[in-house]
Coordinates of C-alpha atoms (C1' of nucleotides) in Angstrom, one line a residue:
Chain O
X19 CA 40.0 -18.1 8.5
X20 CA 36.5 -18.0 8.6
X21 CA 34.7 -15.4 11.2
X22 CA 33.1 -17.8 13.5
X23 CA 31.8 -15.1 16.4
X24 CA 31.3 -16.3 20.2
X25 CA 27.7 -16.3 19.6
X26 CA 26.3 -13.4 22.0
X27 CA 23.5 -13.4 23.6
X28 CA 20.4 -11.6 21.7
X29 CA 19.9 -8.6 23.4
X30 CA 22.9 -8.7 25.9
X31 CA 25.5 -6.1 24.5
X32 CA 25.7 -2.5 24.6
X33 CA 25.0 -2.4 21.2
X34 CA 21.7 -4.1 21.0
X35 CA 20.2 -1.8 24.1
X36 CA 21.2 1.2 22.1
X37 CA 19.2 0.0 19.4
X38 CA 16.2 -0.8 21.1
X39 CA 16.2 2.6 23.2
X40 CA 16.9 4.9 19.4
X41 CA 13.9 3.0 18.3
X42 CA 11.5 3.3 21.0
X43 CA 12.5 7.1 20.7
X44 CA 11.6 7.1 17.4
X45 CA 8.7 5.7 17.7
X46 CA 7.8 7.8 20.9
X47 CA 8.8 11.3 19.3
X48 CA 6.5 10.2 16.4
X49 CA 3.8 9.5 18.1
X50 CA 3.6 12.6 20.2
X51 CA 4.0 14.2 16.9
X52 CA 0.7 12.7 15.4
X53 CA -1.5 13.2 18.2
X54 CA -0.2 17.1 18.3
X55 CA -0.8 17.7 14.4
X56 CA -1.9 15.0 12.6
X57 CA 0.0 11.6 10.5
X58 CA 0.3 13.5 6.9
X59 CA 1.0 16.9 8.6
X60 CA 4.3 15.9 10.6
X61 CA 7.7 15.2 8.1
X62 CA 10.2 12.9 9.1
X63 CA 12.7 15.6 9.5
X64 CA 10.5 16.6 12.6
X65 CA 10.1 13.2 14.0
X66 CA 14.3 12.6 13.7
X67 CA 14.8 16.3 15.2
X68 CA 12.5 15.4 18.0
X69 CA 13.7 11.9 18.4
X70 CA 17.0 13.3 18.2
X71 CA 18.9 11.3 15.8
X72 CA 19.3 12.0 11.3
X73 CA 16.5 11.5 9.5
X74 CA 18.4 8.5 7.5
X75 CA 18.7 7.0 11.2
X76 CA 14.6 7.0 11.0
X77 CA 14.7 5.3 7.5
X78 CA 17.2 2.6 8.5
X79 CA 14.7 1.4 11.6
X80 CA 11.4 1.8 9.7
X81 CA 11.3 1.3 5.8
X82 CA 8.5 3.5 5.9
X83 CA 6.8 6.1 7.7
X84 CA 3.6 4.2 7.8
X85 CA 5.8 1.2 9.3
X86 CA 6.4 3.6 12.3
X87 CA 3.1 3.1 13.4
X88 CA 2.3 -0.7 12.4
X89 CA 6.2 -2.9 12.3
X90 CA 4.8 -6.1 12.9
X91 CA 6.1 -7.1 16.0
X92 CA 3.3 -9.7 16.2
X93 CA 4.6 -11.8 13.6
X94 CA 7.4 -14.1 15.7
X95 CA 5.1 -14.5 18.4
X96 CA 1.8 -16.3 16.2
X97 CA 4.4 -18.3 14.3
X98 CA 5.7 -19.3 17.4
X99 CA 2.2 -20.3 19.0
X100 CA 1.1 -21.6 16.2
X101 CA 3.7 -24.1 15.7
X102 CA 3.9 -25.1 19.5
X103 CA -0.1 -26.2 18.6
X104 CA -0.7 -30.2 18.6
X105 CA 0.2 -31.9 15.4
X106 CA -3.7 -33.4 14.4
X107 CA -5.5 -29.7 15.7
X108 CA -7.8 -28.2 12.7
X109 CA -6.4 -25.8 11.6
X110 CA -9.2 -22.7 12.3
X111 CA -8.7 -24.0 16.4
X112 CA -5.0 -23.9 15.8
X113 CA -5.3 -20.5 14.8
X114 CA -8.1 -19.0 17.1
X115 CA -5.9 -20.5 19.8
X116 CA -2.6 -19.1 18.6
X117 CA -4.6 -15.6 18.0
X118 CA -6.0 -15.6 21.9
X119 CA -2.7 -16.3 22.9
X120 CA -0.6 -13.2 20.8
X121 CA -3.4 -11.1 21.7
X122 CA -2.7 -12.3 25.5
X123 CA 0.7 -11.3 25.3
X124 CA 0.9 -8.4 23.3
X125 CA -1.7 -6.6 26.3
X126 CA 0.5 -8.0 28.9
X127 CA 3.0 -5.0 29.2
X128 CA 1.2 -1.8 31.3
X129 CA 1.7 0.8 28.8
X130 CA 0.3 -2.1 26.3
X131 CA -3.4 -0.7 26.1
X132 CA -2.4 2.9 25.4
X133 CA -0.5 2.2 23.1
X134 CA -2.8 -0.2 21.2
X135 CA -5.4 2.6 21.4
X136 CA -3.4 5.2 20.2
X137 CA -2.4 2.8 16.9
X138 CA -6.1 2.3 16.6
X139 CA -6.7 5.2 16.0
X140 CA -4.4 6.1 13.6
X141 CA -5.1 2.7 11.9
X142 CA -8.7 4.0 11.8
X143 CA -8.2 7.7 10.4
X144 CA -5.5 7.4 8.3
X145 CA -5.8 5.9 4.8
X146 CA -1.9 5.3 3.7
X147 CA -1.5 3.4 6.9
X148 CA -5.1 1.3 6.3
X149 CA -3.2 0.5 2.8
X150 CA 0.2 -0.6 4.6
X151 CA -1.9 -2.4 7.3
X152 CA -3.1 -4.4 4.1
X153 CA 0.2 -5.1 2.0
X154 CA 1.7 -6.4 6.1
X155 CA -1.5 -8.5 6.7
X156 CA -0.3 -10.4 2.9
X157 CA 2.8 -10.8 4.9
X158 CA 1.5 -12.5 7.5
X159 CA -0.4 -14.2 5.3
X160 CA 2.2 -15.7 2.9
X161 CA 4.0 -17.0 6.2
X162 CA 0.8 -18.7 8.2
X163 CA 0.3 -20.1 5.1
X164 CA 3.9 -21.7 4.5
X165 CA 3.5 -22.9 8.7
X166 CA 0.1 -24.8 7.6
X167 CA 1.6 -26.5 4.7
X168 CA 4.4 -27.3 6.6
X169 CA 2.2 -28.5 9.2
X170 CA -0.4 -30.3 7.2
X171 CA 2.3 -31.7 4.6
X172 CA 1.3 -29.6 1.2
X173 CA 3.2 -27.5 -0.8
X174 CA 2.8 -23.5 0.1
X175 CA 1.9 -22.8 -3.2
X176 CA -1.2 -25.1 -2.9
X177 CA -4.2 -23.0 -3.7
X178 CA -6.6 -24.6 -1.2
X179 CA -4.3 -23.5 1.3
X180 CA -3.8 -19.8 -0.3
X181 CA -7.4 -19.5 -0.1
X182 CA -8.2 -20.8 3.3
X183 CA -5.3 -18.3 4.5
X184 CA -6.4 -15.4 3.0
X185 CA -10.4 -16.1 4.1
X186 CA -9.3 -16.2 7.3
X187 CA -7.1 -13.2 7.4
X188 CA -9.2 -11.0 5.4
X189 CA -11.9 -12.0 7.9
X190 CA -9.9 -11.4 10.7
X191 CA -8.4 -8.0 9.3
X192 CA -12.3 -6.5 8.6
X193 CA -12.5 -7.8 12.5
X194 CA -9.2 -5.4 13.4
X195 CA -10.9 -2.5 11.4
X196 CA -13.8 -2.7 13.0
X197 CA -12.4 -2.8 16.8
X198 CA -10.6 0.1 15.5
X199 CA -13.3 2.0 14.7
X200 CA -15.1 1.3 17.8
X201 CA -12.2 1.1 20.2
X202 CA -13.9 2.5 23.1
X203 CA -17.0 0.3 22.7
X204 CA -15.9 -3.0 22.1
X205 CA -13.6 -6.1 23.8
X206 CA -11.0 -7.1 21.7
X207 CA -11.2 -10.9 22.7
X208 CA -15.3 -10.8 22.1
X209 CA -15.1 -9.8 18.4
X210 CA -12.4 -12.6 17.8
X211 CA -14.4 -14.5 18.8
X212 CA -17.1 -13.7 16.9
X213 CA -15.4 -13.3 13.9
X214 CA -14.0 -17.1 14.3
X215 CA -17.7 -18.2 14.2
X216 CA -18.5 -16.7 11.3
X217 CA -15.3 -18.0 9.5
X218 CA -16.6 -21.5 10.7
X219 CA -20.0 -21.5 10.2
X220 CA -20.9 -18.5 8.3
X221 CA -19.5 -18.8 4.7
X222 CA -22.1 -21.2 3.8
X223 CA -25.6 -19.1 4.6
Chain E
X2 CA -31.9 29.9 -11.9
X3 CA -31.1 26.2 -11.7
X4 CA -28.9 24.5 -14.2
X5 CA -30.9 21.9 -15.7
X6 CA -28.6 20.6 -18.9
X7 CA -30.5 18.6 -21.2
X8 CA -29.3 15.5 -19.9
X9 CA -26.4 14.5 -22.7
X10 CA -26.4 10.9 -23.4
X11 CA -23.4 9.2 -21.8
X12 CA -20.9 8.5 -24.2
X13 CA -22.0 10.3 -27.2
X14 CA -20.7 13.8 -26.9
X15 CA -17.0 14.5 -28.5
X16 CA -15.7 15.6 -25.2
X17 CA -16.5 11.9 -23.9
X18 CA -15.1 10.3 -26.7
X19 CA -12.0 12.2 -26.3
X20 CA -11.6 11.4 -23.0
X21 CA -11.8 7.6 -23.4
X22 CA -9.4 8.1 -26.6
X23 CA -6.7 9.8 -23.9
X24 CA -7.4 7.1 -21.3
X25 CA -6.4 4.5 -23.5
X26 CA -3.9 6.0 -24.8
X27 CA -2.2 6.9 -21.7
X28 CA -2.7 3.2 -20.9
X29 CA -1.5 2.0 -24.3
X30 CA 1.9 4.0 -24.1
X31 CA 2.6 3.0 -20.4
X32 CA 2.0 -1.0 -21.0
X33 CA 4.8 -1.0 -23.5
X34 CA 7.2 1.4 -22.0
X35 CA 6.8 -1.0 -18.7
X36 CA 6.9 -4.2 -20.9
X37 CA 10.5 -2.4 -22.4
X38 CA 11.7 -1.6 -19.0
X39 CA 10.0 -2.5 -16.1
X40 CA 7.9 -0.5 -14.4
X41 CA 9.6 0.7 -11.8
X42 CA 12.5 2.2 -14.4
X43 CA 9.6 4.0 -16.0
X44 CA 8.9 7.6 -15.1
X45 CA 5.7 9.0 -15.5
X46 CA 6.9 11.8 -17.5
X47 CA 7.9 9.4 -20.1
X48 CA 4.1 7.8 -19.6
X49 CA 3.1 11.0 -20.7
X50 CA 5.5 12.3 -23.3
X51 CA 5.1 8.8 -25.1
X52 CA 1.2 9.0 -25.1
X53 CA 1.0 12.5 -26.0
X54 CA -0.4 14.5 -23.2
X55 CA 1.3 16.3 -19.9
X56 CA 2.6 14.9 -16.7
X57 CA -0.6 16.4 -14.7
X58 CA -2.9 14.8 -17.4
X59 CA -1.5 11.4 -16.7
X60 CA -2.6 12.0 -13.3
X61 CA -5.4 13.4 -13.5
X62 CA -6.8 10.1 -15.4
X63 CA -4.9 8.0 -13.1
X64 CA -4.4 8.4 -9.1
X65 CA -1.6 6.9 -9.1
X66 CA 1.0 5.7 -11.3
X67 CA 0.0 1.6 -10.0
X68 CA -3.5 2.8 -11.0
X69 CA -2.5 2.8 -14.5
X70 CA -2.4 -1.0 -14.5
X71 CA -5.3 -1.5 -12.3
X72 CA -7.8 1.2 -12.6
X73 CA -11.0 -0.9 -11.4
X74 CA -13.5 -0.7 -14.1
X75 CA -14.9 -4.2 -12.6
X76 CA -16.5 -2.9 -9.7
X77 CA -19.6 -1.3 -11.3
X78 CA -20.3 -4.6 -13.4
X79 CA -19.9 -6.8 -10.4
X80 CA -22.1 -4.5 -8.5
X81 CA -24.8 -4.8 -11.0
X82 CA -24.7 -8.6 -11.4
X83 CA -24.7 -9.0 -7.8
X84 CA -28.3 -6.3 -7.4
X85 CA -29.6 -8.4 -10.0
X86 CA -29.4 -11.8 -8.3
X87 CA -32.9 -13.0 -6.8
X88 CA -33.4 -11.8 -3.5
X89 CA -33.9 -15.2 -0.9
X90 CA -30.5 -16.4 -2.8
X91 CA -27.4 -17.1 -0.3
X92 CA -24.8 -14.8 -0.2
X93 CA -22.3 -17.2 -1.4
X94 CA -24.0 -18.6 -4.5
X95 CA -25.0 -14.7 -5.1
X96 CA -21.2 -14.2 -5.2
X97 CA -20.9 -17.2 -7.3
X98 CA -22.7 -15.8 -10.3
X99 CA -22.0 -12.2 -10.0
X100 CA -18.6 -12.9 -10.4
X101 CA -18.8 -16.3 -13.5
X102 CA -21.0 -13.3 -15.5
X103 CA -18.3 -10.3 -14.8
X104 CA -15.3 -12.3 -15.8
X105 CA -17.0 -13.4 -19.0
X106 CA -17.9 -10.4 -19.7
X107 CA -14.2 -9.0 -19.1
X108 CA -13.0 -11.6 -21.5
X109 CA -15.8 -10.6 -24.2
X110 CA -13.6 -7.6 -25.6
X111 CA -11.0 -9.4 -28.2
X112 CA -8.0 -8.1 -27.2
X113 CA -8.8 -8.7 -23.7
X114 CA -6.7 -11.8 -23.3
X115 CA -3.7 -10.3 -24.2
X116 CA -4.7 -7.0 -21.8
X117 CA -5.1 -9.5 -18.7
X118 CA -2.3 -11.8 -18.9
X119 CA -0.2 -8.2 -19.4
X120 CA -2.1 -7.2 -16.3
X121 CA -1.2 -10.6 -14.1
X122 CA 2.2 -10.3 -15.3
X123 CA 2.7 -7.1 -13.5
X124 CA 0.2 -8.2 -10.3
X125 CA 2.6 -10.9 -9.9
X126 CA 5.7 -9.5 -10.3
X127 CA 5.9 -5.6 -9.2
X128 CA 5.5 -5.0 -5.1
X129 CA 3.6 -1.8 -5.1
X130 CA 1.4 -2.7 -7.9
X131 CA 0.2 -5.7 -5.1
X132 CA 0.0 -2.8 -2.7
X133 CA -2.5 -0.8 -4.4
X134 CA -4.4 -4.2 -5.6
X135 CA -5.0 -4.9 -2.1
X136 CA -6.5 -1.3 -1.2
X137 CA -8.2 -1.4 -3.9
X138 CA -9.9 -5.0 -3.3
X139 CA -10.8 -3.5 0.1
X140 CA -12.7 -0.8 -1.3
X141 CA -14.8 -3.4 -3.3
X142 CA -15.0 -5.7 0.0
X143 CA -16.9 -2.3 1.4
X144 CA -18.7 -1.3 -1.9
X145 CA -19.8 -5.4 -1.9
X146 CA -20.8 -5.5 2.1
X147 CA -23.3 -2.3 1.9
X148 CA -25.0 -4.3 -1.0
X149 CA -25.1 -7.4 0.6
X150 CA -26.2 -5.4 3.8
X151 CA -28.8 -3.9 1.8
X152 CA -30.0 -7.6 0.5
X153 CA -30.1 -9.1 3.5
X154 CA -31.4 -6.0 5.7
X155 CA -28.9 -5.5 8.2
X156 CA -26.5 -2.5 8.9
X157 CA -23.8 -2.2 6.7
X158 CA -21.1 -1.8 9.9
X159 CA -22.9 -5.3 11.2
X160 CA -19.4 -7.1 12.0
X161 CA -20.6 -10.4 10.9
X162 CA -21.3 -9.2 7.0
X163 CA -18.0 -7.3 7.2
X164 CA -15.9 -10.4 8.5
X165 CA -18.2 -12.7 5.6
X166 CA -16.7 -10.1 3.1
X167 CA -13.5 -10.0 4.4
X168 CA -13.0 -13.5 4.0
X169 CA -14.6 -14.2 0.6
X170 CA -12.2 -11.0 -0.9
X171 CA -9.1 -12.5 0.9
X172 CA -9.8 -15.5 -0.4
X173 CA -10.4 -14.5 -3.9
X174 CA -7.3 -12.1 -3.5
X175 CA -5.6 -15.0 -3.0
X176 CA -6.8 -17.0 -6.1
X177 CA -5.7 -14.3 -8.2
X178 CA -2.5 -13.7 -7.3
X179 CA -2.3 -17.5 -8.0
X180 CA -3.7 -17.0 -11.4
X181 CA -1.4 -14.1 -12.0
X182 CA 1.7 -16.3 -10.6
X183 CA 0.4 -19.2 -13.2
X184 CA -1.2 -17.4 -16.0
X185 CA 0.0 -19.8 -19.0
X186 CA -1.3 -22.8 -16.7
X187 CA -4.8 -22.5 -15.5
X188 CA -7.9 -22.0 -16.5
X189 CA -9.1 -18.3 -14.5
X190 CA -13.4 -20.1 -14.1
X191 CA -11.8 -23.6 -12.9
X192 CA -9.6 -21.6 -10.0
X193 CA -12.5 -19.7 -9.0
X194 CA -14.6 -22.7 -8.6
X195 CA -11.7 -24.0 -6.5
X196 CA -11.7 -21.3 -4.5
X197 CA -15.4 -20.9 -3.8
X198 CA -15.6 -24.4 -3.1
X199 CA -12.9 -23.5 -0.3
X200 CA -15.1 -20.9 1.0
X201 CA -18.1 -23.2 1.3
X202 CA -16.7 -26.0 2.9
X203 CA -13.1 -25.6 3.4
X204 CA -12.3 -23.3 6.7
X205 CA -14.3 -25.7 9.2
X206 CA -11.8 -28.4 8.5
Chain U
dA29 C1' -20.4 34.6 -32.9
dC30 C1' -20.8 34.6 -27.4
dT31 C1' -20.7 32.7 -22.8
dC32 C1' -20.1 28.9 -19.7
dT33 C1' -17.9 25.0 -18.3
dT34 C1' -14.6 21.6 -18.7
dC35 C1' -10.0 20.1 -19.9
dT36 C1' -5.4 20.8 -20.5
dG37 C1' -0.4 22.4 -20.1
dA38 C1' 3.2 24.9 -17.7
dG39 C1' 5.7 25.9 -13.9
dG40 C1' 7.0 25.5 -9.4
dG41 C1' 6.9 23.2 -5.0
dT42 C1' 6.7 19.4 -1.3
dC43 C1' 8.3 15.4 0.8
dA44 C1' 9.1 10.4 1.2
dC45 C1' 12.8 7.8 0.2
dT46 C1' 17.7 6.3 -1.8
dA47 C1' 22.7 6.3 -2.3
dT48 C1' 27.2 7.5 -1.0
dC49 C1' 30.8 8.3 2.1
dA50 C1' 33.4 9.9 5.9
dC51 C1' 33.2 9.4 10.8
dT52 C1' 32.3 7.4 15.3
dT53 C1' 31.7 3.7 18.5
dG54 C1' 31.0 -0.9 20.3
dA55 C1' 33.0 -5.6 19.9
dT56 C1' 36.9 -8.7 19.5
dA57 C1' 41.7 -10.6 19.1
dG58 C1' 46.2 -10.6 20.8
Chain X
dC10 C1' 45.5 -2.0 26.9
dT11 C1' 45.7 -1.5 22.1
dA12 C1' 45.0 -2.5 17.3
dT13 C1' 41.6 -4.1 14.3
dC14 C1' 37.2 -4.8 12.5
dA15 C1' 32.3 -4.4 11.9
dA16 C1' 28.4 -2.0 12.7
dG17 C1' 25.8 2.2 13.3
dT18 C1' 25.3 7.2 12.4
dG19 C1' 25.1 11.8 10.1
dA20 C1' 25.7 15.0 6.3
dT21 C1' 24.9 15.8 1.7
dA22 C1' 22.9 15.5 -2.6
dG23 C1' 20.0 13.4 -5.3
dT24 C1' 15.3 11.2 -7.5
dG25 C1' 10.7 10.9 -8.7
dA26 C1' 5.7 10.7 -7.5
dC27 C1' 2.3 13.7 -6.6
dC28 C1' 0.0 18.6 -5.6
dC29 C1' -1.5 23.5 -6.5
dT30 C1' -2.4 27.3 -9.2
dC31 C1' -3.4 29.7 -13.0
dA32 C1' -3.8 31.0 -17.8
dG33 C1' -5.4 29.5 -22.1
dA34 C1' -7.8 26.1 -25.4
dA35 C1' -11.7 23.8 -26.8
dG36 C1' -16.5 21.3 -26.6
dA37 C1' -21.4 22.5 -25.4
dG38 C1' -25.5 25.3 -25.4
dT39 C1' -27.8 30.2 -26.8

DNA sequence: ACTCTTCTGAGGGTCACTATCACTTGATAG
DNA sequence: CTATCAAGTGATAGTGACCCTCAGAAGAGT
């Protein structure tokens, strides 16, 4: 017979909670770890010890020990706003709306801006995480991209559409860099903002 | 006393000449092992016992083992073409030429055809080798935005020239890897044109 | 030929990441 | 409550890119 489970709830069981709470120790345990000595100078044999679980624990919830610090949570959240946007929106509104409104959300927790900063920073100093940041911005890219096509009824392999993606996130990534070299200094919502206008009206001059 | 050497011409000496001789070697012997096997199955030491030389050679010509395949000699030629556009030009049609003149120019060499669509082959279809591509297009987005800060006399961290770059580089990225996915297909200057025209007029809409 | 500098090879080491497998533990059926 | 199953974990032993150091070879200038 064909296993046909009771469909549980997403994050009801035991089993689910447990995940959550190993990863947020990982991620915690790692984080202290950076601050005290540095991204290249911690191992993750140190992080698992101080998180407590195997080192092959750590690799099974972050490919990568760059993904500890940047595992796009983000992603589910745009797609969702984006597609919840009005069919005949242009697309550049579609997206500076969705973008206010992940931003929105992802500050909406207490711990949210500490967090954010501390990610910043590393983001800022550390070069292997810069290149990660880049290869999960493609990501993000490639799947915006198939939304829009979907939405705008072309093929995701349409290189209009490529391009227009990839403009804007490359924008918007130099826009991420550079609120994460001036954390302190700057509002988040102010250089989207700004970096939208150029996207519209810049390209040209 | 000072050392003052008598200013060797660049690329006479034998020394020079042997080091371009091992470059290409290195690179000769790693295209066919990774055309043979895939690059991934390829180990480095095999790089370097099929060209010749030592495992720390191989890296001391190459970074990294992806840098083999990409190894951006571009960025000095587009950086020239782009100092030597006339100074009241836009940014955009600046762009424009710099690049039409450095991709002829890449395509002067006779075996270059073959050298590129070996290239694109592996952009397209090895994962880290995209990695590295787009850290390394990020270092030209910087290298291109101080220019272009220079040009138009603003500050090189100005956010708006950094977001411009951004999105011209993404969006070029992007028309590359479409290249690279469609090398037999299309013409490399009519995808470019496609793209810039994008750029132009394409992300208001 | 003589020195100085640059380039190379050898050897040994680090560490992120993978694969395998036995073991535990939460979920589910009866 | 128990038997069964699937999922998650840890121990162990790799693999391979990349780094460091140091001794020797080989152009370049006197």
């Amino acid at each position: 017979m064909i296993r046909m489970p009771t469909a549980p709830q997403p994050g009801t069981g035991l089993r689910e909670r447990k995940k959550i709470r190993t990863r947020q120790a990982i991620r915690r345990a790692a984080y202290r770890l950076f601050e005290e000595r540095g991204f290249e100078a911690t191992r993750v044999d140190e992080i698992a010890a101080a998180a407590d679980v195997s080192p092959s624990t750590v690799f099974r919830y972050f490919p990568t020990k760059e993904d500890i610090v940047l595992s796009d949570e983000e992603d589910p959240i745009v797609e969702a706003a984006l597609r919840a946007r009005p069919a005949g929106e242009p697309p550049l509104a579609s997206l500076r709306e969705a973008l206010r409104q992940t931003i929105e959300q992802l500050y909406a927790s207490p711990e949210a801006p500490e967090e954010i900063a501390r990610r910043m920073r590393l983001i800022a100093t550390v070069p292997s995480i810069r290149a990660r940041l880049h290869e999960s911005v493609a990501d993000t890219s490639g799947m915006l991209t198939r939304v829009l096509a979907e939405r705008t009824g072309r093929r995701p392999e349409d290189l209009e559409i490529r391009v227009f993606m990839g403009a804007v996130l490359g924008g918007l990534t130099e826009a991420m860099l550079h609120v994460a070299e001036h954390h302190a200094e700057v509002d988040v919502v102010d250089v989207l903002d700004r970096a939208l206008t150029v996207l519209q009206n810049g390209l040209a001059d």
